[in-house]
Structures are given as structure tokens and as C-alpha cells.
Coordinates of N, CA and C and ligand atoms in Angstrom, one line a residue:
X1113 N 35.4 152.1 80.4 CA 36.6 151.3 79.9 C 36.3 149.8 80.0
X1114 N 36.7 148.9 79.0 CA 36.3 147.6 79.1 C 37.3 146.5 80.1
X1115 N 37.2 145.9 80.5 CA 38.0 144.9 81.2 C 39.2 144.7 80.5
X1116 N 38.9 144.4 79.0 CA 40.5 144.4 77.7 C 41.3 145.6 78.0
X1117 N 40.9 146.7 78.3 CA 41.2 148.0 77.9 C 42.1 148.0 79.8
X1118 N 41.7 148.2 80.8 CA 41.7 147.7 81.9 C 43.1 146.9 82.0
X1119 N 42.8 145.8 81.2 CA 44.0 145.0 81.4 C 45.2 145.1 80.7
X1120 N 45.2 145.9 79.4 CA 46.0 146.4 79.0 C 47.2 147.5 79.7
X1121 N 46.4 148.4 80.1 CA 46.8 149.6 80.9 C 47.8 148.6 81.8
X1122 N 47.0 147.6 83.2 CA 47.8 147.2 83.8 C 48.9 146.6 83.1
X1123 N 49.2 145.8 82.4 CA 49.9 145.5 81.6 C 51.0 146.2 81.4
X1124 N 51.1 147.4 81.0 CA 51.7 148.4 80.3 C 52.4 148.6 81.5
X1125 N 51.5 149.2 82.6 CA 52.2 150.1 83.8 C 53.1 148.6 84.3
X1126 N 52.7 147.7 84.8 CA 53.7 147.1 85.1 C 54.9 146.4 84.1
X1127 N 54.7 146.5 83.3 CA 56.0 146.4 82.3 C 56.8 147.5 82.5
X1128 N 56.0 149.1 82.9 CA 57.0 150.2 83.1 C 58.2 149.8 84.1
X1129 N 57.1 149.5 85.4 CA 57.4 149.3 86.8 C 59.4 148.3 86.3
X1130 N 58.6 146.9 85.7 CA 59.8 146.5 85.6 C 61.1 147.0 85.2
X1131 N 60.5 147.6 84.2 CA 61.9 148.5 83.5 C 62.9 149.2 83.9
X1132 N 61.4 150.4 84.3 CA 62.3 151.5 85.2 C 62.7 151.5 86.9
X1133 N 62.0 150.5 86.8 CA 62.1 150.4 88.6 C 62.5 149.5 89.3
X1134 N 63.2 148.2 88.9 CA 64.0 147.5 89.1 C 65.1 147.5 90.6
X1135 N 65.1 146.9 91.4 CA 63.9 146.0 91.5 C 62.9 146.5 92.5
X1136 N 61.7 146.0 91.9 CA 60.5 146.3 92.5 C 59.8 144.9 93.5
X1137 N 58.9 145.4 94.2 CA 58.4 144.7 95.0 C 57.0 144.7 95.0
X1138 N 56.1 143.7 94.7 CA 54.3 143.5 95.1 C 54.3 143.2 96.5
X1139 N 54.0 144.0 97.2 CA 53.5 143.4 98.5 C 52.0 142.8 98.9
X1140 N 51.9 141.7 99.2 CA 50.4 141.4 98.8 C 50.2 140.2 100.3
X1141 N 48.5 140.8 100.7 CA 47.9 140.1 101.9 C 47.3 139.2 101.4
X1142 N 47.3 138.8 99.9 CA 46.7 137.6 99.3 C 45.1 138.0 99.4
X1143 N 44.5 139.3 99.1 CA 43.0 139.8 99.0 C 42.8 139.4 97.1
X1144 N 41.7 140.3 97.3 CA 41.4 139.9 95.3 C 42.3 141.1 94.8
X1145 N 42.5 142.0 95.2 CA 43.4 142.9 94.4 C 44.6 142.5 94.1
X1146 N 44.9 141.5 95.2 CA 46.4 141.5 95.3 C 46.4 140.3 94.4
X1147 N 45.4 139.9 94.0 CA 45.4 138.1 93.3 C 45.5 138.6 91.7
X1148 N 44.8 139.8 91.9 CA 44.8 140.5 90.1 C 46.4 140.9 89.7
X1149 N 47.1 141.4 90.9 CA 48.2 141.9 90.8 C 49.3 140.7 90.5
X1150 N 49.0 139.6 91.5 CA 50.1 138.6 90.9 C 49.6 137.7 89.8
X1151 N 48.0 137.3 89.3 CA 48.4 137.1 88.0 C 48.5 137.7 87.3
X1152 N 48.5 139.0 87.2 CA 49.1 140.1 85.9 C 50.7 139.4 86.1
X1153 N 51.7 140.0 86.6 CA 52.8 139.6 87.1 C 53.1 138.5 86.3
X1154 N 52.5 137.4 87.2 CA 52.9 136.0 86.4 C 52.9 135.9 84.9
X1155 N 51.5 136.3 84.7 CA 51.0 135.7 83.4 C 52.3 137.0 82.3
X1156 N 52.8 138.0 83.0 CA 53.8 138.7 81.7 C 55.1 137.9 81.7
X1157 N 55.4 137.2 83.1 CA 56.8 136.7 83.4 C 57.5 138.0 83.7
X1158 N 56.9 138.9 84.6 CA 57.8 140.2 85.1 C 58.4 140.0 86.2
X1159 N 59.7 140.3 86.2 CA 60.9 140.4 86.9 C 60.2 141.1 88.2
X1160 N 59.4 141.2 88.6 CA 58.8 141.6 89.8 C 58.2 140.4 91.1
X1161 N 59.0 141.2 92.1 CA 59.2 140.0 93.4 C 57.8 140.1 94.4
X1162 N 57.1 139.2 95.0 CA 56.5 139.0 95.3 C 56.6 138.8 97.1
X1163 N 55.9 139.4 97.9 CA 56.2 139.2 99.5 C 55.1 139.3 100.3
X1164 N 55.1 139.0 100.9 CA 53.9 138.8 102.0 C 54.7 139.5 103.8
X1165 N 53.5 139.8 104.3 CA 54.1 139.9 105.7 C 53.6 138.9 106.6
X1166 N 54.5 138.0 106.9 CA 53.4 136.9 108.0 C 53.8 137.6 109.6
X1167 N 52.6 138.0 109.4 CA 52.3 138.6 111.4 C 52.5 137.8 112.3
X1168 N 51.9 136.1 111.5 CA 52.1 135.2 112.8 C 50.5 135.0 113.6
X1169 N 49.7 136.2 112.9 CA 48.1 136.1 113.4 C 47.0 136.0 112.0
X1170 N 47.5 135.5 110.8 CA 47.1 135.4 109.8 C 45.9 134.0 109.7
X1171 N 44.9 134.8 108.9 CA 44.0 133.3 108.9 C 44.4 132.2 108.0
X1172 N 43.5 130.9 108.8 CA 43.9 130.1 108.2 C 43.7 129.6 106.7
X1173 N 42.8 130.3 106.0 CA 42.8 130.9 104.4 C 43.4 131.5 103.8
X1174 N 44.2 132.2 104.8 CA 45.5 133.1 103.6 C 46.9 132.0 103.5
X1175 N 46.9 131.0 104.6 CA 47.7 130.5 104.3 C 47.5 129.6 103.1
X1176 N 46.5 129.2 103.2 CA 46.3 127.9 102.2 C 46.2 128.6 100.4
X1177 N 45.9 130.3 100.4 CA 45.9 130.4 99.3 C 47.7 131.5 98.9
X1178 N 48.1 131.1 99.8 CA 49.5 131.6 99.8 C 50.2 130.4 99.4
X1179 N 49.9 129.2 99.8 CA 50.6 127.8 98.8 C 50.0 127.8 97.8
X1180 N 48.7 127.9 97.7 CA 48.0 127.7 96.0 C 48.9 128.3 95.0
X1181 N 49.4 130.1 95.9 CA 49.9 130.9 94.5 C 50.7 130.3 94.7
X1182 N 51.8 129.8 95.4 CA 53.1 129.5 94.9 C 53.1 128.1 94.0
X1183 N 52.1 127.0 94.4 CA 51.8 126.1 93.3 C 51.7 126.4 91.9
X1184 N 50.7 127.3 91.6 CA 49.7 127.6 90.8 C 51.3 128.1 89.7
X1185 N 51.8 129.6 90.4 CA 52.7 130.2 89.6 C 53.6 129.5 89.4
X1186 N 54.2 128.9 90.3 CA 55.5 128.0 90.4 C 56.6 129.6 90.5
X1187 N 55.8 130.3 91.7 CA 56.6 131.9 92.2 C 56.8 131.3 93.7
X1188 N 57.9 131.6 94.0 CA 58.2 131.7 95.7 C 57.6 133.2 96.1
X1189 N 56.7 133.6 97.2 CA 56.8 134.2 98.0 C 57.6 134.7 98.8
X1190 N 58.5 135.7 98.8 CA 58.7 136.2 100.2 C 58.1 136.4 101.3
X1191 N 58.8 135.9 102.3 CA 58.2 136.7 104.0 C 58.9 137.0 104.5
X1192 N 58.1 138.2 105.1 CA 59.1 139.0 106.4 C 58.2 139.2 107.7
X1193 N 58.9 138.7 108.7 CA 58.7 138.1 109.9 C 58.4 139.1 110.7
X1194 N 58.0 139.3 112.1 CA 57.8 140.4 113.1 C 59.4 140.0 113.9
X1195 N 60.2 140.7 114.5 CA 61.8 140.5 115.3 C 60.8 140.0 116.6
X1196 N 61.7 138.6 116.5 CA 61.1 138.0 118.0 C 61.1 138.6 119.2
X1197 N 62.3 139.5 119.3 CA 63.1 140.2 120.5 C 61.5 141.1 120.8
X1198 N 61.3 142.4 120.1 CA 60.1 143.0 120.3 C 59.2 142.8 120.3
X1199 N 58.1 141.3 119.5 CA 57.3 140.4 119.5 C 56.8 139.9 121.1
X1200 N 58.2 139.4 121.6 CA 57.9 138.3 122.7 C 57.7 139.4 123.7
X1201 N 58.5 140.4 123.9 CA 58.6 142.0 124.7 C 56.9 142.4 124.9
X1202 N 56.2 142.7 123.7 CA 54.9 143.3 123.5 C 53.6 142.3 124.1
X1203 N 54.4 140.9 124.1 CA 53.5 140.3 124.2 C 53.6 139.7 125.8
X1204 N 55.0 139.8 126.5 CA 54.9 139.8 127.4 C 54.5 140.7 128.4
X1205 N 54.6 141.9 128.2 CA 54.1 143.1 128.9 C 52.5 143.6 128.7
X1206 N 52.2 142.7 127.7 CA 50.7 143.7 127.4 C 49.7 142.1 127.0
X1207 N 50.1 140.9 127.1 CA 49.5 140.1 126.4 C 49.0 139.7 125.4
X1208 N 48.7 138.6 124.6 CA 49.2 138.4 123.4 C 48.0 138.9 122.1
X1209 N 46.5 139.4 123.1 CA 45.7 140.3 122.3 C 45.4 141.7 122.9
X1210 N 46.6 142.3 123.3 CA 46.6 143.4 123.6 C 45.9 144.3 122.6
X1211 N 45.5 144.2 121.5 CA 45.2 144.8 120.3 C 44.0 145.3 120.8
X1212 N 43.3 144.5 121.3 CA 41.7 145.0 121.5 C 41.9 146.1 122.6
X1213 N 42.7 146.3 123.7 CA 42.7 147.4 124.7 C 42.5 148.6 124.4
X1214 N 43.4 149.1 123.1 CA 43.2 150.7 122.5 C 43.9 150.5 121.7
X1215 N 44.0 151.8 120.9 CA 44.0 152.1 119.8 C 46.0 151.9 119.6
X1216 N 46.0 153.0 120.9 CA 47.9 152.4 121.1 C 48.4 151.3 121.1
X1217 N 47.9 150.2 121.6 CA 48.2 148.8 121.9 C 47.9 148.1 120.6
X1218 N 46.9 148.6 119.5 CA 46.4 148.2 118.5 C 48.1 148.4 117.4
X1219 N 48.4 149.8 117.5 CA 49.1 150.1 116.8 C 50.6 149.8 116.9
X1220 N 50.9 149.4 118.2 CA 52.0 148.9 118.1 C 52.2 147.4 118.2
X1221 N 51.1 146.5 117.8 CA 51.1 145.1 117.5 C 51.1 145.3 116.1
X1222 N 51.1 146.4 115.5 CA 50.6 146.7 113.6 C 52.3 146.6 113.8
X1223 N 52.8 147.8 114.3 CA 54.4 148.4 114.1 C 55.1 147.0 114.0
X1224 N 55.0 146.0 114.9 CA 56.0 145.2 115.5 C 55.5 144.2 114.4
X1225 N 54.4 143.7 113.8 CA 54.2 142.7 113.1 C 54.5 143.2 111.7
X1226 N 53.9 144.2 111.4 CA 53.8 144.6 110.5 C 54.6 145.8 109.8
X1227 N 54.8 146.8 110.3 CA 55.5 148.3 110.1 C 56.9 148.0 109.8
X1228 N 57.5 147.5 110.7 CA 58.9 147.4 110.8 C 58.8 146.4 109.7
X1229 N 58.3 144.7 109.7 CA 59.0 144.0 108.6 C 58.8 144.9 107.2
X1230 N 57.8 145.7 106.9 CA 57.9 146.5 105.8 C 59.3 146.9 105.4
X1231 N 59.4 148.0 106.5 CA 60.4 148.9 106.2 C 61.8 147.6 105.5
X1232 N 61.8 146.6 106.3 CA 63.1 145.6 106.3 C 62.9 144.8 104.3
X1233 N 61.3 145.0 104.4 CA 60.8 144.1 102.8 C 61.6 145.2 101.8
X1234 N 61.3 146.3 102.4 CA 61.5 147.6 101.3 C 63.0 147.8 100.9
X1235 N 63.9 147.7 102.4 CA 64.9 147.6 101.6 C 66.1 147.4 100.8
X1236 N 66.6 148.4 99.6 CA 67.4 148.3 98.7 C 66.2 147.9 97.4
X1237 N 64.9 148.7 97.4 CA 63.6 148.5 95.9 C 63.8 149.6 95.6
X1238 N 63.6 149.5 94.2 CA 63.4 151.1 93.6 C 61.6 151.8 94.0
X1239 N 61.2 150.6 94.1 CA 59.6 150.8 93.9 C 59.2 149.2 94.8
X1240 N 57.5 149.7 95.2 CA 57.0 149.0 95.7 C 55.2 149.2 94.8
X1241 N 54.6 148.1 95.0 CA 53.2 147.7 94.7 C 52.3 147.4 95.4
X1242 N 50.9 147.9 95.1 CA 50.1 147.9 96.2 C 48.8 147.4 95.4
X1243 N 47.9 146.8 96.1 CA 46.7 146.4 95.3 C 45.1 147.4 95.8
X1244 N 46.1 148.5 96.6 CA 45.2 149.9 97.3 C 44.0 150.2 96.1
X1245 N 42.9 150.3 96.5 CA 41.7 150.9 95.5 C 41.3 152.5 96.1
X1246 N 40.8 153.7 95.8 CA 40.5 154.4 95.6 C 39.0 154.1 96.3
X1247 N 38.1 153.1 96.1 CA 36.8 153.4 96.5 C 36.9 152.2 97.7
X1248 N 38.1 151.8 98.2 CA 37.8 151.0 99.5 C 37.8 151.6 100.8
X1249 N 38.1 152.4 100.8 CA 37.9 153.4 101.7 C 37.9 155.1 101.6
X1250 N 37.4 156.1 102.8 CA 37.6 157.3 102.4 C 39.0 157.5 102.7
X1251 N 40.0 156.8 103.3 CA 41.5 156.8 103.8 C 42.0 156.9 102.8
X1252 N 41.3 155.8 101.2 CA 42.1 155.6 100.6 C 41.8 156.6 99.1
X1253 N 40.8 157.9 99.3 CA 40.1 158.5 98.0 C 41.0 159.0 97.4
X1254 N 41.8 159.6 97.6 CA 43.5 160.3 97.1 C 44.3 159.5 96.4
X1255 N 44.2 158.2 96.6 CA 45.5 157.7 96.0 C 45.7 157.7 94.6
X1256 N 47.0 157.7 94.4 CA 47.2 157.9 93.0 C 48.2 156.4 92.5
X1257 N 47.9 156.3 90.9 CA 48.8 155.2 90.2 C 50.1 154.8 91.0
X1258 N 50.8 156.3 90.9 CA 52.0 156.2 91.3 C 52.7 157.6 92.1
X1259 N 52.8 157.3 93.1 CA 52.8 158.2 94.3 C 54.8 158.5 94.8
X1260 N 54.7 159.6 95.2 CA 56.1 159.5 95.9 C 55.9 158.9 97.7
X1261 N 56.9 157.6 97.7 CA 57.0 157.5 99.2 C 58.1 157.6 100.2
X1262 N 58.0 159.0 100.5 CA 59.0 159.9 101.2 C 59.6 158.7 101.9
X1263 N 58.7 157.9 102.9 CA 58.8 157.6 104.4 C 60.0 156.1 104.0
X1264 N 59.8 155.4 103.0 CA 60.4 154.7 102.3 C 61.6 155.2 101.6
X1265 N 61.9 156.0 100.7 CA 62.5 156.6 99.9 C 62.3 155.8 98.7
X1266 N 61.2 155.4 98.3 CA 60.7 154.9 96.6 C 59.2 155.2 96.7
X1267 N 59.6 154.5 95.1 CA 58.1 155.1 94.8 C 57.1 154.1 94.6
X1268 N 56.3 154.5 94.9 CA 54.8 153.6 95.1 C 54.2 153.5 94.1
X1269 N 53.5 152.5 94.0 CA 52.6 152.4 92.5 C 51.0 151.5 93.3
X1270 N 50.2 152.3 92.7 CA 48.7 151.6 93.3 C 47.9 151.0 92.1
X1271 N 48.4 150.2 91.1 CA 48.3 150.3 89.5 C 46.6 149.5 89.5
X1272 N 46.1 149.7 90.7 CA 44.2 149.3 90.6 C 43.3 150.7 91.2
X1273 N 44.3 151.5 91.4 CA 43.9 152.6 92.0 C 42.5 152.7 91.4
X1274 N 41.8 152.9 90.5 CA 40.8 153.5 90.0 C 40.4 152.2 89.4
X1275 N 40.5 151.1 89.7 CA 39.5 149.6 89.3 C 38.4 149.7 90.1
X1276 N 37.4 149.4 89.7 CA 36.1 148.9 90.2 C 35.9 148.1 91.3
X1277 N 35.3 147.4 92.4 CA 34.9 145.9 92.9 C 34.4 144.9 91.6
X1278 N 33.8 145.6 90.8 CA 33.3 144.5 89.3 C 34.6 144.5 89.2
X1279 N 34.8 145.7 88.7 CA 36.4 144.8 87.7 C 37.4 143.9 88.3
X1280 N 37.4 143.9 89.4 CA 38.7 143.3 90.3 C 37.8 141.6 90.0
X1281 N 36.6 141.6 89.9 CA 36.1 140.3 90.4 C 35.8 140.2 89.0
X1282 N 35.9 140.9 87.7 CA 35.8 140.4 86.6 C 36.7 139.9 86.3
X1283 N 38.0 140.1 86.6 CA 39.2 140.3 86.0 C 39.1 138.4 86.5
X1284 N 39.1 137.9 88.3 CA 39.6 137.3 88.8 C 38.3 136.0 88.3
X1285 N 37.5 136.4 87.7 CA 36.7 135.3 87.1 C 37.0 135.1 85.8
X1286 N 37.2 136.1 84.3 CA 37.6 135.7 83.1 C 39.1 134.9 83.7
X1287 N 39.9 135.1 84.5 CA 41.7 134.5 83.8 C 41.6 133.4 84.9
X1288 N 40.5 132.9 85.6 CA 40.1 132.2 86.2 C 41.4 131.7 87.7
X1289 N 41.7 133.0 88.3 CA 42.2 133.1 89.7 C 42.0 132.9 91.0
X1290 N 42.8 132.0 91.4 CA 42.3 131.6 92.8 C 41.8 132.5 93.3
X1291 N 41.0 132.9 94.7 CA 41.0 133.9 95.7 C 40.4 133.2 96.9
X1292 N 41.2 134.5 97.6 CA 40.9 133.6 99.6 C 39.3 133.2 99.9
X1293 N 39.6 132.2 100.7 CA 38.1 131.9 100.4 C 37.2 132.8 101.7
X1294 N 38.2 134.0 102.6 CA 37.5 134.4 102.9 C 36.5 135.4 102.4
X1295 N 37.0 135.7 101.5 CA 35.6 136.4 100.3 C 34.5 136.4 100.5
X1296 N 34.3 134.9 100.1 CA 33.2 134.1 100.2 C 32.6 134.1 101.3
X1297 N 33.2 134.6 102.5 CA 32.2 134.2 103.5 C 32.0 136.0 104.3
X1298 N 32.1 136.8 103.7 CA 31.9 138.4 103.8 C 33.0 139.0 104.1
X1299 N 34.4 138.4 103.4 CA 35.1 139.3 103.9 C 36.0 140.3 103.1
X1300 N 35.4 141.5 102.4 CA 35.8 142.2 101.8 C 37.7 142.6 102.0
X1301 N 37.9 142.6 102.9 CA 39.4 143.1 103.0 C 39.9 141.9 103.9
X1302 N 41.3 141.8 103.6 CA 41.9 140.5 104.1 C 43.0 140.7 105.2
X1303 N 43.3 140.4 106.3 CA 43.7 140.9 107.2 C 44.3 139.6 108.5
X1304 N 44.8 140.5 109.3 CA 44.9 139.5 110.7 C 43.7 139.0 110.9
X1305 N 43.3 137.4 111.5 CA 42.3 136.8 112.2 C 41.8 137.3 113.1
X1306 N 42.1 138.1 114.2 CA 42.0 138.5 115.4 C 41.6 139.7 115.2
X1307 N 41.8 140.4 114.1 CA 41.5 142.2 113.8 C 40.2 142.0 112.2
X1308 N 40.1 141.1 112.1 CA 39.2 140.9 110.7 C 38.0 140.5 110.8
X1309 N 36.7 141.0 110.5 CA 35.8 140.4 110.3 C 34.5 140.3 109.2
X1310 N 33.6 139.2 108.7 CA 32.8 139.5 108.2 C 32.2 140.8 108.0
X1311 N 31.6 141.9 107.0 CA 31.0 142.8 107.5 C 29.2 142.2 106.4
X1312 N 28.4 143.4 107.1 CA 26.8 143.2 106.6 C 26.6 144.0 105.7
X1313 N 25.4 143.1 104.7 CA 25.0 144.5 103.6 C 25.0 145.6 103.9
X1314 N 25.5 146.6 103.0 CA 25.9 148.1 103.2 C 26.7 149.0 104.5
X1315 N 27.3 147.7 104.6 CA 28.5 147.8 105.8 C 29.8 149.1 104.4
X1316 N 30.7 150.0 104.8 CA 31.5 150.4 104.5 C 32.8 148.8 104.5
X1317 N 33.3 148.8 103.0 CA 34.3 147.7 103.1 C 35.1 147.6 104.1
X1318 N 35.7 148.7 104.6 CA 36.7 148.6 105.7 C 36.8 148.3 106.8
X1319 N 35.0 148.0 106.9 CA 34.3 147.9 108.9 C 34.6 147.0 109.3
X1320 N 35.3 146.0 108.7 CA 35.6 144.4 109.2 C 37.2 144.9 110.0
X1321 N 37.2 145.4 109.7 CA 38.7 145.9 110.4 C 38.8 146.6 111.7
X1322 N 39.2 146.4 112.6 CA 39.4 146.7 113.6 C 38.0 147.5 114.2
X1323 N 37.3 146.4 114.1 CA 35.5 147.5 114.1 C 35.7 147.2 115.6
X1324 N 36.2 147.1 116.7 CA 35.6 147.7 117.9 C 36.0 149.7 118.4
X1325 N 36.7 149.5 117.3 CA 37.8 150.9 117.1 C 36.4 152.1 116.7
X1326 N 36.9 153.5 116.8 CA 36.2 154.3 116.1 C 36.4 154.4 115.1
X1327 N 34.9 154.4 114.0 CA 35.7 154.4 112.6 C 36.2 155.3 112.2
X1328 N 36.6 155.6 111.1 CA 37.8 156.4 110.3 C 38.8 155.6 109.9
X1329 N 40.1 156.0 109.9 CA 41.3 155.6 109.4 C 41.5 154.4 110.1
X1330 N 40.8 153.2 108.9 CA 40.9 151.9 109.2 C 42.9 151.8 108.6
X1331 N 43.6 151.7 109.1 CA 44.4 151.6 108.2 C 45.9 151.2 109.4
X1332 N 46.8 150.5 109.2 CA 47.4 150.0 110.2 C 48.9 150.6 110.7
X1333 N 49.1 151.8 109.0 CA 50.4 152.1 109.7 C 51.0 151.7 108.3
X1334 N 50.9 150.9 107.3 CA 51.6 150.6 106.5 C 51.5 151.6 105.1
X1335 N 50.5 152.1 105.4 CA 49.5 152.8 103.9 C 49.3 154.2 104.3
X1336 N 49.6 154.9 105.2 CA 49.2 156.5 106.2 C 50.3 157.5 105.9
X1337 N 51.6 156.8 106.0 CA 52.6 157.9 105.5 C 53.3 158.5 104.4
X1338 N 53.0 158.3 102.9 CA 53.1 158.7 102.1 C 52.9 159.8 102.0
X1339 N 53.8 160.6 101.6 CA 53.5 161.9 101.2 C 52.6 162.0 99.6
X1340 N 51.5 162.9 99.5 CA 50.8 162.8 98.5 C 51.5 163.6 97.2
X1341 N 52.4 163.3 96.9 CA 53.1 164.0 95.8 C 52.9 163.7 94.7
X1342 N 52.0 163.7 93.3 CA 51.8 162.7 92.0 C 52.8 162.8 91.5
X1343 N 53.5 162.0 90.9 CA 54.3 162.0 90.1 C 54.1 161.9 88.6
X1344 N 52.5 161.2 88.5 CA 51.8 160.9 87.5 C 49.9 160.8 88.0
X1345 N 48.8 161.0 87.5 CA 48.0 161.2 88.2 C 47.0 159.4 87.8
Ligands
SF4_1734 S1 46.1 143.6 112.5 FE1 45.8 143.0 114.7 S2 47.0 141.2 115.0 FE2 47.6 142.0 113.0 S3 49.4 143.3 113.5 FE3 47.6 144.7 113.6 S4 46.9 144.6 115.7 FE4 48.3 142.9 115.4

């Protein structure tokens, strides 16, 4: 399929998204999928809201390309925050990189930063958006366009599900889109500062993530509980 053909489709599905799914949400860590997803967005003028989760442990690249988009588009971002009360709690009891200790400690600095403001982003959406690919991880080989998400009660849309790494980086070179500059310096997936890292040739994309961990299900809690139900394949 050509990149026109590619772009079309997206096109299309998110024009659906708006219609029928009103209102909908992009949730985006500001990576290159998510940079394809809000200039599709922009460049249609879709009624589709835009949000970020600031953990509060974010590098200092995502911030800077989190004001570009809002310059660039002339879109406000949403954020949704970690609740200080639990925040200060986790961090008083376990310290403030408890993350590295285990896997539990790992997961409930995901919950508290991340998990819960979800649930809070999500709701009153009919639908939510994800810039999730199919070949970035084995966590992620299942995913579908548009998925049922029990755990939420809407439905999910992965509308790069089956894009390429070329294509995401063709797309973000023809319409000529910013992207985080941590890219450029190896970093395939975009993440907390403290949980993210460069990875090496023929590294698996996902190993920058929480690589002191066993690998497998690189994934934080936000992306794990969907029920796999297609609604469309
Ligand atoms: S990625 Fe790291 S810092 Fe960010 S919420 Fe998860 S454990 Fe905490």
C-alpha cells in the first residue's frame, strides 16, 4: 500500500472516529506515531481532543515538543496530572525512584502517575486513540484498528495499528512534522526519563523501557487491559 493510500484510510477512519464517536480523545506521549496522529487531526480540522499525561518525570524533549505542537497547530493540549495526595504518599513511603526496586514499586508509580489520570482523561469519551503499532512489540501483535475497551467502557481505536516504522517516518518526513528529538538520539519509544532509554542495533523497540526489568510485557498498565474483542479487524 502506498503512503497516499495509507493516508487516506487514516483519513477516513478518523473522520469516522469523529462522527460516530464524539467525543473522542488522542492520547499522545508525543512519540512519532503520536505526531502522525495529531497531524492527521489537525491538518482535517477534526473535532478530536488532544491530551497528554504529565507524570511529572517526563523528559525534557517532550516538553519542548509538546509546546512546538501547541504552537505549530495553534491546538491546546490537555493534561492530566498524578493526585498529589497519592503521589506525595508513594513517594514518601517508598522514595521518589522507587521504580527501580521491583516490578510492584515499578507499577504503582505507572498506577499513580499514569493509570488513574487515564481513567480521569477517559471520562464521559465515546472513544479514545492510540498511536499503538502491531510490530512494536510482541505485547502489542494482536492489536486491532478498533478494539472494545471493557476496562474503560469505550472503544479504542489503534488507527496505525498495521503502519510500518518506514511509514510512520515517511509520513513524518513528506507533511514535514516535528518529532521528539529523542529519536534522534536512539530512542524508539517515548516515555518517563527515569524508565527510558536509548536502545542498540537490533535491540527489540521496547528494551529502552524499563530494561532493568525482565523482558516481556514492556507495558505500564495503560495498554494491558482491553479485552480483545474486534469490533472491526
Ligand atoms: S514510567 Fe517510570 S516514572 Fe513514569 S510512571 Fe512508570 S515507573 Fe513512574
Amino acid at each position: 500500500m502506498s503512503l497516499d493510500e495509507r493516508v487516506a484510510e487514516l483519513s477516513a477512519l478518523l473522520n469516522r472516529i469523529e462522527v460516530q464517536f464524539a467525543p473522542a480523545l488522542l492520547m499522545t506521549s508525543f512519540g512519532a506515531e503520536d505526531m502522525v496522529l495529531i497531524d492527521a487531526i489537525a491538518r482535517g480540522r477534526l473535532g478530536i481532543d488532544i491530551a497528554t499525561l504529565d507524570t511529572g518525570r517526563l523528559p525534557e524533549q517532550t516538553h519542548d515538543l509538546w509546546r512546538t505542537v501547541e504552537s505549530t497547530y495553534a491546538r491546546k493540549v490537555l493534561s492530566f496530572h498524578p493526585q498529589a495526595e497519592a503521589l506525595g504518599q508513594y513517594i514518601r513511603t517508598n522514595g521518589a525512584n522507587a521504580f527501580y526496586d521491583s516490578v510492584a514499586q515499578r507499577m504503582q508509580c505507572c498506577g499513580i502517575r499514569k493509570v488513574e489520570p487515564l481513567g480521569r482523561a477517559l471520562k464521559g469519551r465515546a472513544a479514545w486513540i492510540t498511536g499503538m503499532r502491531r510490530e512494536q512489540a510482541a505485547s502489542r501483535a494482536y492489536i486491532l484498528l478498533e478494539e472494545s475497551d471493557a476496562e474503560h467502557g469505550l472503544v479504542k481505536f489503534n488507527p496505525l495499528a498495521d503502519w510500518s516504522t518506514d511509514e510512520v517516518w515517511q509520513y513524518l518526513n513528506q507533511y514535514e512534522v516535528p518529532h521528539n528529538r529523542l529519536h534522534d538520539l536512539g530512542y524508539p519509544s517515548i516515555g518517563c526519563a527515569p524508565c527510558t532509554r536509548a536502545i542498540q542495533a537490533g535491540e527489540d523497540p521496547r528494551a529502552g523501557r524499563w530494561w532493568w526489568e525482565q523482558a516481556g510485557a514492556k507495558e505500564c498498565g495503560l495498554h494491558i487491559r482491553e479485552i480483545p474483542v474486534a469490533v472491526t479487524a
